[in-house]
Amino acid sequence: MRNLWLFLLSVPLYLGIFPSAGFAEGNLQAQLDALQPGDVLKLEGKTYEGNIVIDKTVEIIGTDQTVIKGDGNGNVISIKAPNVKLSHLKVTHASMNRNSPEEFAAIKVHSNGNTIEDIVIRDSFHGIYLSQAHENKIRNVDIKGLGKGEIASQGNGFHIYFANNNLLEHNTIEGTRDGMFFEYGNGNTATKNNITKTRYALHYMYSDDNRFIGNTFTMNTGGAAIMNSKSIVLEDNDFLFNYGHRSFGLFLLSANDITVENNTFYLNQRGLYIDQSTGNKIKNNRIIQNQIGIELWASSNQQIFTGNQITENTIPAVSLGGQGQNAWSEDGRGNDWGSAFPLADLNQDGLGDLPVTYRSSLHQLIEDQELTSFFLKSPAINIYEKMNEFLNEDKVMFEDLHPLVASNENHNRFGLYGAFGLLVIIILYKGRQRLCITLGRNGKKI
Amino acid sequence: MYYIGKEWKENIRGKGLWLALSIIVVLSVLMMFKSSVLSVDQGFYFLLLHLFDTLVYFIPVLCLFLGAFSIFQEKEQKTLIMLLTKRETFASFLWQKSLSIWIVLLIPVVAWFFIYLVPLKFMLILDFKSYLYFLTAIITIIIVFLQLGTLIGSISRSRMQIVGLTIFVWFYFFFLHDFILLSFLEKVTYENVKLFSVFYFLNPFQAGRMFLEGGLGVLSVGHMSKLMQTFLWTKPSIFLLGNLVFWIIFSYVLSLVFHRKEGVE
């Protein structure tokens, strides 16, 4: 009887000293093991110890306080059964080990048809890794990495590897290596994701027939780098503030038959950067206030630029390495080049009466010397261009045969600003006497 | 303290300070409205970069005139001669005068930029640390150009000389400095890029912009080529500090060497 009391006392004492030993991890995995396919497991708002493997078709629902914490030696959650549903969980502490044969993630998916939503991921190498996993839905996932300075020591927000027909929507990724990395992933759709402060928000290799709609890529080293892929659609995305000296909004490298439509490229070092790519259509985009609107290498051919608003860029478009065979209009519809290229439209058909031709001397400098990017924000660039124009050392960068006439919607706003500015100056000037009395403690009229 | 009080009273009675302040107020308010149409999350960063790029068109020329006319007024009114006869050396006068000019302009400008935060708070998500980077860059540029203004005021004998020199200095930093460097750009190699970098960052606009972009986290300095790494051989804050120290010493020493006590109408 005495031994029994001792045993009953020692068990809670042991668990108090070693809370994770045997109880928590075993408990969650044991709970999972005890489930039947189709069961729903509702977790409490507390921390559960990982790592766990889900090998049955089950649904796991947490609360806003539910945390699954890995042991730092592997994937925190591995999904190996199809049609699993995970929701309302915080998943942390996957392995950051780069010397293992496997790259670890907070959630690694090896199966098809799963739904992962309302998940927070922290302190993990990759966020969600889809490995040969198809037709999964990933929604409302919030991933935060180690920060922009860390590239090699961490992984990607989403790592899509040999994974097809997945849907990624309404996710937020910040400070990982790449936001979404695709390698051999076809037929995927990414909509309304928000990716910021990564290396490339979207990094993309050997993946075809994917759609990216309504995503926002801000303050990354590069917005989207699409390489060695074809038949991609990019619509209604915002590529903003990818502002570093080598940065870009969208980079197409060996990418063919890409449709880039209705996107906004604003305040990037380069809006679009196109190299070794063929047959892409760039239509109805807003390419505004970038250092270089479009950087087009001669190795790229048969691009069509039509209906784009390409305004207020330091350099609207530059062709490097020679002139490729590209079209700056389609079906008699060119692009709006803004007030930098004044146009007459006597027949008021919305098209300029004469072609727009842009000449620049900077192409050689940009090609030869990478430090040129440090001067693109300098007003001296304009003098340099004018000087070379005078010396006839510039070359034609593009010729738009059917330019669109710029819209005048901002004129009223500028008038309003001017009136407001005048009012402030009058108030400060006329009220100066009173301010002088107040601030200078004297009433002398000047 | 005597100089600060004197400078304060002289400036608030004059038009220069009010003109400078009103231009800064108007520009910053206009930029605020322009940025309010942008994303709430990133709008604050857009605003700071745009505001910096806009203000650098106006602040230098205003500061050059303020600094120059402040010194020249002492010559015109013969107060400089009186001060130098009684108790001061020109070096001590110049130092105290410079300090008082900085303080008198910076107090209302900094006060305005703190007031400016109030409407911004309702329109955008603020990042106070980034705002301090912005203020530091602007304050540095103000001090540099005020000090260059005192140099112009010290060496000039007439108001026309001041106008001419001010326009030249503004034009030099705004266009000519970078234009000269652009002309040498093709000859820059790994061996001489550090020297080139020193000259590049002697431009207060470039040093200020680099500091601001670094502070806002939009300057990507990872995975650069060896040439780029050597070009950015130290932190943006060191470039800015170096720029500030260099131009203060440069202006101060040249003012001492070439100053003229008499001014003519």
mmCIF file with all atom_site columns, C-alpha atoms in Angstrom, chain A residues 179-370:
data_model
loop_
_atom_site.group_PDB
_atom_site.id
_atom_site.type_symbol
_atom_site.label_atom_id
_atom_site.label_alt_id
_atom_site.label_comp_id
_atom_site.label_asym_id
_atom_site.label_entity_id
_atom_site.label_seq_id
_atom_site.pdbx_PDB_ins_code
_atom_site.Cartn_x
_atom_site.Cartn_y
_atom_site.Cartn_z
_atom_site.occupancy
_atom_site.B_iso_or_equiv
_atom_site.pdbx_formal_charge
_atom_site.auth_seq_id
_atom_site.auth_comp_id
_atom_site.auth_asym_id
_atom_site.auth_atom_id
_atom_site.pdbx_PDB_model_num
ATOM 1   C CA . GLY A 1 179 ? 8.299  33.686 -50.795 1.00 0.00 ? 179 GLY A CA 1
ATOM 2   C CA . MET A 1 180 ? 7.022  30.939 -53.094 1.00 0.00 ? 180 MET A CA 1
ATOM 3   C CA . PHE A 1 181 ? 9.499  28.661 -54.822 1.00 0.00 ? 181 PHE A CA 1
ATOM 4   C CA . PHE A 1 182 ? 8.237  26.509 -57.673 1.00 0.00 ? 182 PHE A CA 1
ATOM 5   C CA . GLU A 1 183 ? 10.267 23.721 -59.192 1.00 0.00 ? 183 GLU A CA 1
ATOM 6   C CA . TYR A 1 184 ? 8.582  21.362 -61.645 1.00 0.00 ? 184 TYR A CA 1
ATOM 7   C CA . GLY A 1 185 ? 5.120  22.425 -60.527 1.00 0.00 ? 185 GLY A CA 1
ATOM 8   C CA . ASN A 1 186 ? 2.427  22.707 -63.198 1.00 0.00 ? 186 ASN A CA 1
ATOM 9   C CA . GLY A 1 187 ? -1.147 23.923 -63.235 1.00 0.00 ? 187 GLY A CA 1
ATOM 10  C CA . ASN A 1 188 ? -0.973 25.695 -59.873 1.00 0.00 ? 188 ASN A CA 1
ATOM 11  C CA . THR A 1 189 ? -2.911 28.853 -58.996 1.00 0.00 ? 189 THR A CA 1
ATOM 12  C CA . ALA A 1 190 ? -1.728 31.523 -56.549 1.00 0.00 ? 190 ALA A CA 1
ATOM 13  C CA . THR A 1 191 ? -4.206 34.298 -55.760 1.00 0.00 ? 191 THR A CA 1
ATOM 14  C CA . LYS A 1 192 ? -4.204 37.255 -53.391 1.00 0.00 ? 192 LYS A CA 1
ATOM 15  C CA . ASN A 1 193 ? -1.034 36.335 -51.569 1.00 0.00 ? 193 ASN A CA 1
ATOM 16  C CA . ASN A 1 194 ? 1.010  39.062 -49.920 1.00 0.00 ? 194 ASN A CA 1
ATOM 17  C CA . ILE A 1 195 ? 4.773  38.538 -49.951 1.00 0.00 ? 195 ILE A CA 1
ATOM 18  C CA . THR A 1 196 ? 7.276  41.024 -48.592 1.00 0.00 ? 196 THR A CA 1
ATOM 19  C CA . LYS A 1 197 ? 10.934 41.399 -47.552 1.00 0.00 ? 197 LYS A CA 1
ATOM 20  C CA . THR A 1 198 ? 12.146 38.174 -49.179 1.00 0.00 ? 198 THR A CA 1
ATOM 21  C CA . ARG A 1 199 ? 14.835 37.568 -51.815 1.00 0.00 ? 199 ARG A CA 1
ATOM 22  C CA . TYR A 1 200 ? 12.393 36.726 -54.634 1.00 0.00 ? 200 TYR A CA 1
ATOM 23  C CA . ALA A 1 201 ? 8.734  36.850 -53.714 1.00 0.00 ? 201 ALA A CA 1
ATOM 24  C CA . LEU A 1 202 ? 8.092  34.323 -56.470 1.00 0.00 ? 202 LEU A CA 1
ATOM 25  C CA . HIS A 1 203 ? 10.954 32.128 -57.672 1.00 0.00 ? 203 HIS A CA 1
ATOM 26  C CA . TYR A 1 204 ? 10.095 29.866 -60.425 1.00 0.00 ? 204 TYR A CA 1
ATOM 27  C CA . MET A 1 205 ? 11.869 27.113 -62.357 1.00 0.00 ? 205 MET A CA 1
ATOM 28  C CA . TYR A 1 206 ? 10.730 24.541 -64.914 1.00 0.00 ? 206 TYR A CA 1
ATOM 29  C CA . SER A 1 207 ? 7.045  24.991 -64.133 1.00 0.00 ? 207 SER A CA 1
ATOM 30  C CA . ASP A 1 208 ? 4.359  25.504 -66.749 1.00 0.00 ? 208 ASP A CA 1
ATOM 31  C CA . ASP A 1 209 ? 0.710  26.499 -67.020 1.00 0.00 ? 209 ASP A CA 1
ATOM 32  C CA . ASN A 1 210 ? 0.459  28.253 -63.660 1.00 0.00 ? 210 ASN A CA 1
ATOM 33  C CA . ARG A 1 211 ? -1.680 31.291 -62.830 1.00 0.00 ? 211 ARG A CA 1
ATOM 34  C CA . PHE A 1 212 ? -0.814 34.172 -60.483 1.00 0.00 ? 212 PHE A CA 1
ATOM 35  C CA . ILE A 1 213 ? -3.697 36.525 -59.865 1.00 0.00 ? 213 ILE A CA 1
ATOM 36  C CA . GLY A 1 214 ? -4.086 39.467 -57.488 1.00 0.00 ? 214 GLY A CA 1
ATOM 37  C CA . ASN A 1 215 ? -0.896 38.903 -55.509 1.00 0.00 ? 215 ASN A CA 1
ATOM 38  C CA . THR A 1 216 ? 1.146  41.704 -53.935 1.00 0.00 ? 216 THR A CA 1
ATOM 39  C CA . PHE A 1 217 ? 4.932  41.527 -53.980 1.00 0.00 ? 217 PHE A CA 1
ATOM 40  C CA . THR A 1 218 ? 6.557  44.388 -52.052 1.00 0.00 ? 218 THR A CA 1
ATOM 41  C CA . MET A 1 219 ? 10.016 45.324 -50.798 1.00 0.00 ? 219 MET A CA 1
ATOM 42  C CA . ASN A 1 220 ? 11.713 42.166 -52.024 1.00 0.00 ? 220 ASN A CA 1
ATOM 43  C CA . THR A 1 221 ? 15.110 41.979 -53.676 1.00 0.00 ? 221 THR A CA 1
ATOM 44  C CA . GLY A 1 222 ? 13.143 40.791 -56.706 1.00 0.00 ? 222 GLY A CA 1
ATOM 45  C CA . GLY A 1 223 ? 9.387  40.621 -57.182 1.00 0.00 ? 223 GLY A CA 1
ATOM 46  C CA . ALA A 1 224 ? 8.951  37.550 -59.362 1.00 0.00 ? 224 ALA A CA 1
ATOM 47  C CA . ALA A 1 225 ? 11.725 35.637 -61.141 1.00 0.00 ? 225 ALA A CA 1
ATOM 48  C CA . ILE A 1 226 ? 10.200 33.293 -63.703 1.00 0.00 ? 226 ILE A CA 1
ATOM 49  C CA . MET A 1 227 ? 12.791 31.067 -65.315 1.00 0.00 ? 227 MET A CA 1
ATOM 50  C CA . ASN A 1 228 ? 12.721 28.232 -67.830 1.00 0.00 ? 228 ASN A CA 1
ATOM 51  C CA . SER A 1 229 ? 8.946  28.026 -67.893 1.00 0.00 ? 229 SER A CA 1
ATOM 52  C CA . LYS A 1 230 ? 6.080  28.577 -70.300 1.00 0.00 ? 230 LYS A CA 1
ATOM 53  C CA . SER A 1 231 ? 2.385  29.425 -70.504 1.00 0.00 ? 231 SER A CA 1
ATOM 54  C CA . ILE A 1 232 ? 2.195  31.337 -67.233 1.00 0.00 ? 232 ILE A CA 1
ATOM 55  C CA . VAL A 1 233 ? -0.517 33.925 -66.581 1.00 0.00 ? 233 VAL A CA 1
ATOM 56  C CA . LEU A 1 234 ? 0.198  36.913 -64.315 1.00 0.00 ? 234 LEU A CA 1
ATOM 57  C CA . GLU A 1 235 ? -2.875 39.090 -63.824 1.00 0.00 ? 235 GLU A CA 1
ATOM 58  C CA . ASP A 1 236 ? -3.785 41.926 -61.455 1.00 0.00 ? 236 ASP A CA 1
ATOM 59  C CA . ASN A 1 237 ? -0.648 41.531 -59.366 1.00 0.00 ? 237 ASN A CA 1
ATOM 60  C CA . ASP A 1 238 ? 1.135  44.439 -57.690 1.00 0.00 ? 238 ASP A CA 1
ATOM 61  C CA . PHE A 1 239 ? 4.930  44.522 -57.958 1.00 0.00 ? 239 PHE A CA 1
ATOM 62  C CA . LEU A 1 240 ? 5.821  47.387 -55.637 1.00 0.00 ? 240 LEU A CA 1
ATOM 63  C CA . PHE A 1 241 ? 8.950  48.842 -54.167 1.00 0.00 ? 241 PHE A CA 1
ATOM 64  C CA . ASN A 1 242 ? 11.418 46.144 -55.204 1.00 0.00 ? 242 ASN A CA 1
ATOM 65  C CA . TYR A 1 243 ? 13.952 48.899 -54.923 1.00 0.00 ? 243 TYR A CA 1
ATOM 66  C CA . GLY A 1 244 ? 17.483 47.542 -54.458 1.00 0.00 ? 244 GLY A CA 1
ATOM 67  C CA . HIS A 1 245 ? 20.181 48.335 -57.005 1.00 0.00 ? 245 HIS A CA 1
ATOM 68  C CA . ARG A 1 246 ? 19.778 44.976 -58.767 1.00 0.00 ? 246 ARG A CA 1
ATOM 69  C CA . SER A 1 247 ? 16.074 44.600 -58.108 1.00 0.00 ? 247 SER A CA 1
ATOM 70  C CA . PHE A 1 248 ? 13.156 44.094 -60.463 1.00 0.00 ? 248 PHE A CA 1
ATOM 71  C CA . GLY A 1 249 ? 9.399  43.764 -60.396 1.00 0.00 ? 249 GLY A CA 1
ATOM 72  C CA . LEU A 1 250 ? 9.177  40.842 -62.814 1.00 0.00 ? 250 LEU A CA 1
ATOM 73  C CA . PHE A 1 251 ? 12.100 38.979 -64.345 1.00 0.00 ? 251 PHE A CA 1
ATOM 74  C CA . LEU A 1 252 ? 11.447 36.668 -67.284 1.00 0.00 ? 252 LEU A CA 1
ATOM 75  C CA . LEU A 1 253 ? 14.424 34.466 -68.093 1.00 0.00 ? 253 LEU A CA 1
ATOM 76  C CA . SER A 1 254 ? 14.021 31.797 -70.741 1.00 0.00 ? 254 SER A CA 1
ATOM 77  C CA . ALA A 1 255 ? 10.302 32.133 -70.192 1.00 0.00 ? 255 ALA A CA 1
ATOM 78  C CA . ASN A 1 256 ? 8.017  31.776 -73.185 1.00 0.00 ? 256 ASN A CA 1
ATOM 79  C CA . ASP A 1 257 ? 4.337  32.434 -73.922 1.00 0.00 ? 257 ASP A CA 1
ATOM 80  C CA . ILE A 1 258 ? 3.812  34.297 -70.673 1.00 0.00 ? 258 ILE A CA 1
ATOM 81  C CA . THR A 1 259 ? 0.791  36.614 -70.341 1.00 0.00 ? 259 THR A CA 1
ATOM 82  C CA . VAL A 1 260 ? 1.394  39.649 -68.146 1.00 0.00 ? 260 VAL A CA 1
ATOM 83  C CA . GLU A 1 261 ? -1.843 41.601 -67.922 1.00 0.00 ? 261 GLU A CA 1
ATOM 84  C CA . ASN A 1 262 ? -3.323 44.339 -65.721 1.00 0.00 ? 262 ASN A CA 1
ATOM 85  C CA . ASN A 1 263 ? -0.439 44.289 -63.261 1.00 0.00 ? 263 ASN A CA 1
ATOM 86  C CA . THR A 1 264 ? 1.041  47.309 -61.480 1.00 0.00 ? 264 THR A CA 1
ATOM 87  C CA . PHE A 1 265 ? 4.808  47.818 -61.472 1.00 0.00 ? 265 PHE A CA 1
ATOM 88  C CA . TYR A 1 266 ? 5.522  50.748 -59.202 1.00 0.00 ? 266 TYR A CA 1
ATOM 89  C CA . LEU A 1 267 ? 8.779  52.045 -57.738 1.00 0.00 ? 267 LEU A CA 1
ATOM 90  C CA . ASN A 1 268 ? 10.981 49.132 -58.743 1.00 0.00 ? 268 ASN A CA 1
ATOM 91  C CA . GLN A 1 269 ? 14.576 49.420 -59.877 1.00 0.00 ? 269 GLN A CA 1
ATOM 92  C CA . ARG A 1 270 ? 13.378 47.710 -63.072 1.00 0.00 ? 270 ARG A CA 1
ATOM 93  C CA . GLY A 1 271 ? 9.699  47.186 -63.704 1.00 0.00 ? 271 GLY A CA 1
ATOM 94  C CA . LEU A 1 272 ? 10.101 44.323 -66.159 1.00 0.00 ? 272 LEU A CA 1
ATOM 95  C CA . TYR A 1 273 ? 13.406 42.651 -66.913 1.00 0.00 ? 273 TYR A CA 1
ATOM 96  C CA . ILE A 1 274 ? 13.248 40.297 -69.892 1.00 0.00 ? 274 ILE A CA 1
ATOM 97  C CA . ASP A 1 275 ? 16.116 38.110 -71.067 1.00 0.00 ? 275 ASP A CA 1
ATOM 98  C CA . GLN A 1 276 ? 16.258 35.099 -73.425 1.00 0.00 ? 276 GLN A CA 1
ATOM 99  C CA . SER A 1 277 ? 12.487 34.959 -73.571 1.00 0.00 ? 277 SER A CA 1
ATOM 100 C CA . THR A 1 278 ? 10.166 34.668 -76.539 1.00 0.00 ? 278 THR A CA 1
ATOM 101 C CA . GLY A 1 279 ? 6.552  35.286 -77.409 1.00 0.00 ? 279 GLY A CA 1
ATOM 102 C CA . ASN A 1 280 ? 5.355  36.970 -74.225 1.00 0.00 ? 280 ASN A CA 1
ATOM 103 C CA . LYS A 1 281 ? 2.413  39.351 -74.186 1.00 0.00 ? 281 LYS A CA 1
ATOM 104 C CA . ILE A 1 282 ? 2.613  42.388 -71.879 1.00 0.00 ? 282 ILE A CA 1
ATOM 105 C CA . LYS A 1 283 ? -0.782 44.040 -71.954 1.00 0.00 ? 283 LYS A CA 1
ATOM 106 C CA . ASN A 1 284 ? -2.643 46.774 -70.054 1.00 0.00 ? 284 ASN A CA 1
ATOM 107 C CA . ASN A 1 285 ? -0.126 47.018 -67.218 1.00 0.00 ? 285 ASN A CA 1
ATOM 108 C CA . ARG A 1 286 ? 0.752  50.139 -65.231 1.00 0.00 ? 286 ARG A CA 1
ATOM 109 C CA . ILE A 1 287 ? 4.524  50.549 -65.245 1.00 0.00 ? 287 ILE A CA 1
ATOM 110 C CA . ILE A 1 288 ? 5.046  53.714 -63.221 1.00 0.00 ? 288 ILE A CA 1
ATOM 111 C CA . GLN A 1 289 ? 7.904  55.479 -61.422 1.00 0.00 ? 289 GLN A CA 1
ATOM 112 C CA . ASN A 1 290 ? 10.457 52.719 -61.811 1.00 0.00 ? 290 ASN A CA 1
ATOM 113 C CA . GLN A 1 291 ? 14.095 53.564 -62.483 1.00 0.00 ? 291 GLN A CA 1
ATOM 114 C CA . ILE A 1 292 ? 13.904 51.491 -65.662 1.00 0.00 ? 292 ILE A CA 1
ATOM 115 C CA . GLY A 1 293 ? 10.398 50.710 -66.863 1.00 0.00 ? 293 GLY A CA 1
ATOM 116 C CA . ILE A 1 294 ? 11.328 47.810 -69.137 1.00 0.00 ? 294 ILE A CA 1
ATOM 117 C CA . GLU A 1 295 ? 14.818 46.333 -69.549 1.00 0.00 ? 295 GLU A CA 1
ATOM 118 C CA . LEU A 1 296 ? 14.832 44.216 -72.641 1.00 0.00 ? 296 LEU A CA 1
ATOM 119 C CA . TRP A 1 297 ? 17.838 42.207 -73.750 1.00 0.00 ? 297 TRP A CA 1
ATOM 120 C CA . ALA A 1 298 ? 18.407 41.516 -77.423 1.00 0.00 ? 298 ALA A CA 1
ATOM 121 C CA . SER A 1 299 ? 18.197 37.778 -76.765 1.00 0.00 ? 299 SER A CA 1
ATOM 122 C CA . SER A 1 300 ? 14.478 38.301 -76.226 1.00 0.00 ? 300 SER A CA 1
ATOM 123 C CA . ASN A 1 301 ? 12.217 38.338 -79.257 1.00 0.00 ? 301 ASN A CA 1
ATOM 124 C CA . GLN A 1 302 ? 8.574  38.529 -80.248 1.00 0.00 ? 302 GLN A CA 1
ATOM 125 C CA . GLN A 1 303 ? 7.380  40.262 -77.108 1.00 0.00 ? 303 GLN A CA 1
ATOM 126 C CA . ILE A 1 304 ? 4.204  42.273 -77.609 1.00 0.00 ? 304 ILE A CA 1
ATOM 127 C CA . PHE A 1 305 ? 3.662  45.415 -75.555 1.00 0.00 ? 305 PHE A CA 1
ATOM 128 C CA . THR A 1 306 ? 0.181  46.864 -75.909 1.00 0.00 ? 306 THR A CA 1
ATOM 129 C CA . GLY A 1 307 ? -2.121 49.061 -73.851 1.00 0.00 ? 307 GLY A CA 1
ATOM 130 C CA . ASN A 1 308 ? 0.407  49.572 -71.079 1.00 0.00 ? 308 ASN A CA 1
ATOM 131 C CA . GLN A 1 309 ? 0.730  52.822 -69.152 1.00 0.00 ? 309 GLN A CA 1
ATOM 132 C CA . ILE A 1 310 ? 4.503  53.344 -69.042 1.00 0.00 ? 310 ILE A CA 1
ATOM 133 C CA . THR A 1 311 ? 4.938  56.711 -67.347 1.00 0.00 ? 311 THR A CA 1
ATOM 134 C CA . GLU A 1 312 ? 7.206  58.659 -64.976 1.00 0.00 ? 312 GLU A CA 1
ATOM 135 C CA . ASN A 1 313 ? 10.023 56.115 -65.179 1.00 0.00 ? 313 ASN A CA 1
ATOM 136 C CA . THR A 1 314 ? 13.585 57.481 -65.251 1.00 0.00 ? 314 THR A CA 1
ATOM 137 C CA . ILE A 1 315 ? 14.115 55.382 -68.390 1.00 0.00 ? 315 ILE A CA 1
ATOM 138 C CA . PRO A 1 316 ? 10.856 54.137 -69.924 1.00 0.00 ? 316 PRO A CA 1
ATOM 139 C CA . ALA A 1 317 ? 12.417 51.224 -71.804 1.00 0.00 ? 317 ALA A CA 1
ATOM 140 C CA . VAL A 1 318 ? 15.938 50.206 -72.674 1.00 0.00 ? 318 VAL A CA 1
ATOM 141 C CA . SER A 1 319 ? 17.162 47.619 -75.159 1.00 0.00 ? 319 SER A CA 1
ATOM 142 C CA . LEU A 1 320 ? 20.493 46.086 -74.227 1.00 0.00 ? 320 LEU A CA 1
ATOM 143 C CA . GLY A 1 321 ? 22.886 44.030 -76.313 1.00 0.00 ? 321 GLY A CA 1
ATOM 144 C CA . GLY A 1 322 ? 21.271 45.221 -79.547 1.00 0.00 ? 322 GLY A CA 1
ATOM 145 C CA . GLN A 1 323 ? 17.710 45.334 -80.819 1.00 0.00 ? 323 GLN A CA 1
ATOM 146 C CA . GLY A 1 324 ? 15.507 42.264 -80.661 1.00 0.00 ? 324 GLY A CA 1
ATOM 147 C CA . GLN A 1 325 ? 12.385 41.735 -82.779 1.00 0.00 ? 325 GLN A CA 1
ATOM 148 C CA . ASN A 1 326 ? 9.692  43.007 -80.455 1.00 0.00 ? 326 ASN A CA 1
ATOM 149 C CA . ALA A 1 327 ? 6.398  44.790 -81.121 1.00 0.00 ? 327 ALA A CA 1
ATOM 150 C CA . TRP A 1 328 ? 5.396  47.933 -79.238 1.00 0.00 ? 328 TRP A CA 1
ATOM 151 C CA . SER A 1 329 ? 1.817  47.787 -80.457 1.00 0.00 ? 329 SER A CA 1
ATOM 152 C CA . GLU A 1 330 ? -0.759 45.214 -81.465 1.00 0.00 ? 330 GLU A CA 1
ATOM 153 C CA . ASP A 1 331 ? -3.779 45.674 -83.735 1.00 0.00 ? 331 ASP A CA 1
ATOM 154 C CA . GLY A 1 332 ? -3.025 49.388 -84.005 1.00 0.00 ? 332 GLY A CA 1
ATOM 155 C CA . ARG A 1 333 ? -2.911 49.881 -80.214 1.00 0.00 ? 333 ARG A CA 1
ATOM 156 C CA . GLY A 1 334 ? 0.369  50.930 -78.631 1.00 0.00 ? 334 GLY A CA 1
ATOM 157 C CA . ASN A 1 335 ? 1.152  52.182 -75.147 1.00 0.00 ? 335 ASN A CA 1
ATOM 158 C CA . ASP A 1 336 ? 0.605  55.326 -73.082 1.00 0.00 ? 336 ASP A CA 1
ATOM 159 C CA . TRP A 1 337 ? 4.057  56.887 -72.556 1.00 0.00 ? 337 TRP A CA 1
ATOM 160 C CA . GLY A 1 338 ? 2.831  59.812 -70.453 1.00 0.00 ? 338 GLY A CA 1
ATOM 161 C CA . SER A 1 339 ? 3.677  63.490 -70.578 1.00 0.00 ? 339 SER A CA 1
ATOM 162 C CA . ALA A 1 340 ? 7.364  62.805 -71.328 1.00 0.00 ? 340 ALA A CA 1
ATOM 163 C CA . PHE A 1 341 ? 6.260  62.131 -74.921 1.00 0.00 ? 341 PHE A CA 1
ATOM 164 C CA . PRO A 1 342 ? 3.779  64.875 -75.901 1.00 0.00 ? 342 PRO A CA 1
ATOM 165 C CA . LEU A 1 343 ? 1.415  63.735 -78.619 1.00 0.00 ? 343 LEU A CA 1
ATOM 166 C CA . ALA A 1 344 ? -0.944 65.422 -81.024 1.00 0.00 ? 344 ALA A CA 1
ATOM 167 C CA . ASP A 1 345 ? -4.278 63.700 -81.593 1.00 0.00 ? 345 ASP A CA 1
ATOM 168 C CA . LEU A 1 346 ? -6.031 65.858 -84.163 1.00 0.00 ? 346 LEU A CA 1
ATOM 169 C CA . ASN A 1 347 ? -8.606 63.239 -85.152 1.00 0.00 ? 347 ASN A CA 1
ATOM 170 C CA . GLN A 1 348 ? -9.251 62.452 -81.459 1.00 0.00 ? 348 GLN A CA 1
ATOM 171 C CA . ASP A 1 349 ? -9.147 58.700 -81.889 1.00 0.00 ? 349 ASP A CA 1
ATOM 172 C CA . GLY A 1 350 ? -7.125 58.262 -78.681 1.00 0.00 ? 350 GLY A CA 1
ATOM 173 C CA . LEU A 1 351 ? -3.966 57.492 -80.662 1.00 0.00 ? 351 LEU A CA 1
ATOM 174 C CA . GLY A 1 352 ? -1.058 59.815 -81.310 1.00 0.00 ? 352 GLY A CA 1
ATOM 175 C CA . ASP A 1 353 ? -0.819 61.162 -84.845 1.00 0.00 ? 353 ASP A CA 1
ATOM 176 C CA . LEU A 1 354 ? 2.912  60.365 -84.986 1.00 0.00 ? 354 LEU A CA 1
ATOM 177 C CA . PRO A 1 355 ? 4.929  57.430 -83.615 1.00 0.00 ? 355 PRO A CA 1
ATOM 178 C CA . VAL A 1 356 ? 6.796  57.733 -80.324 1.00 0.00 ? 356 VAL A CA 1
ATOM 179 C CA . THR A 1 357 ? 10.497 57.081 -80.680 1.00 0.00 ? 357 THR A CA 1
ATOM 180 C CA . TYR A 1 358 ? 12.719 56.968 -77.628 1.00 0.00 ? 358 TYR A CA 1
ATOM 181 C CA . ARG A 1 359 ? 16.442 57.411 -78.001 1.00 0.00 ? 359 ARG A CA 1
ATOM 182 C CA . SER A 1 360 ? 18.935 56.913 -75.189 1.00 0.00 ? 360 SER A CA 1
ATOM 183 C CA . SER A 1 361 ? 22.661 56.708 -74.695 1.00 0.00 ? 361 SER A CA 1
ATOM 184 C CA . LEU A 1 362 ? 22.490 54.920 -71.366 1.00 0.00 ? 362 LEU A CA 1
ATOM 185 C CA . HIS A 1 363 ? 22.164 51.433 -72.803 1.00 0.00 ? 363 HIS A CA 1
ATOM 186 C CA . GLN A 1 364 ? 25.926 51.059 -73.275 1.00 0.00 ? 364 GLN A CA 1
ATOM 187 C CA . LEU A 1 365 ? 26.680 52.321 -69.789 1.00 0.00 ? 365 LEU A CA 1
ATOM 188 C CA . ILE A 1 366 ? 24.095 50.000 -68.218 1.00 0.00 ? 366 ILE A CA 1
ATOM 189 C CA . GLU A 1 367 ? 25.537 47.080 -70.160 1.00 0.00 ? 367 GLU A CA 1
ATOM 190 C CA . ASP A 1 368 ? 29.179 47.810 -69.370 1.00 0.00 ? 368 ASP A CA 1
ATOM 191 C CA . GLN A 1 369 ? 29.125 49.135 -65.841 1.00 0.00 ? 369 GLN A CA 1
ATOM 192 C CA . GLU A 1 370 ? 26.879 47.831 -63.088 1.00 0.00 ? 370 GLU A CA 1
#
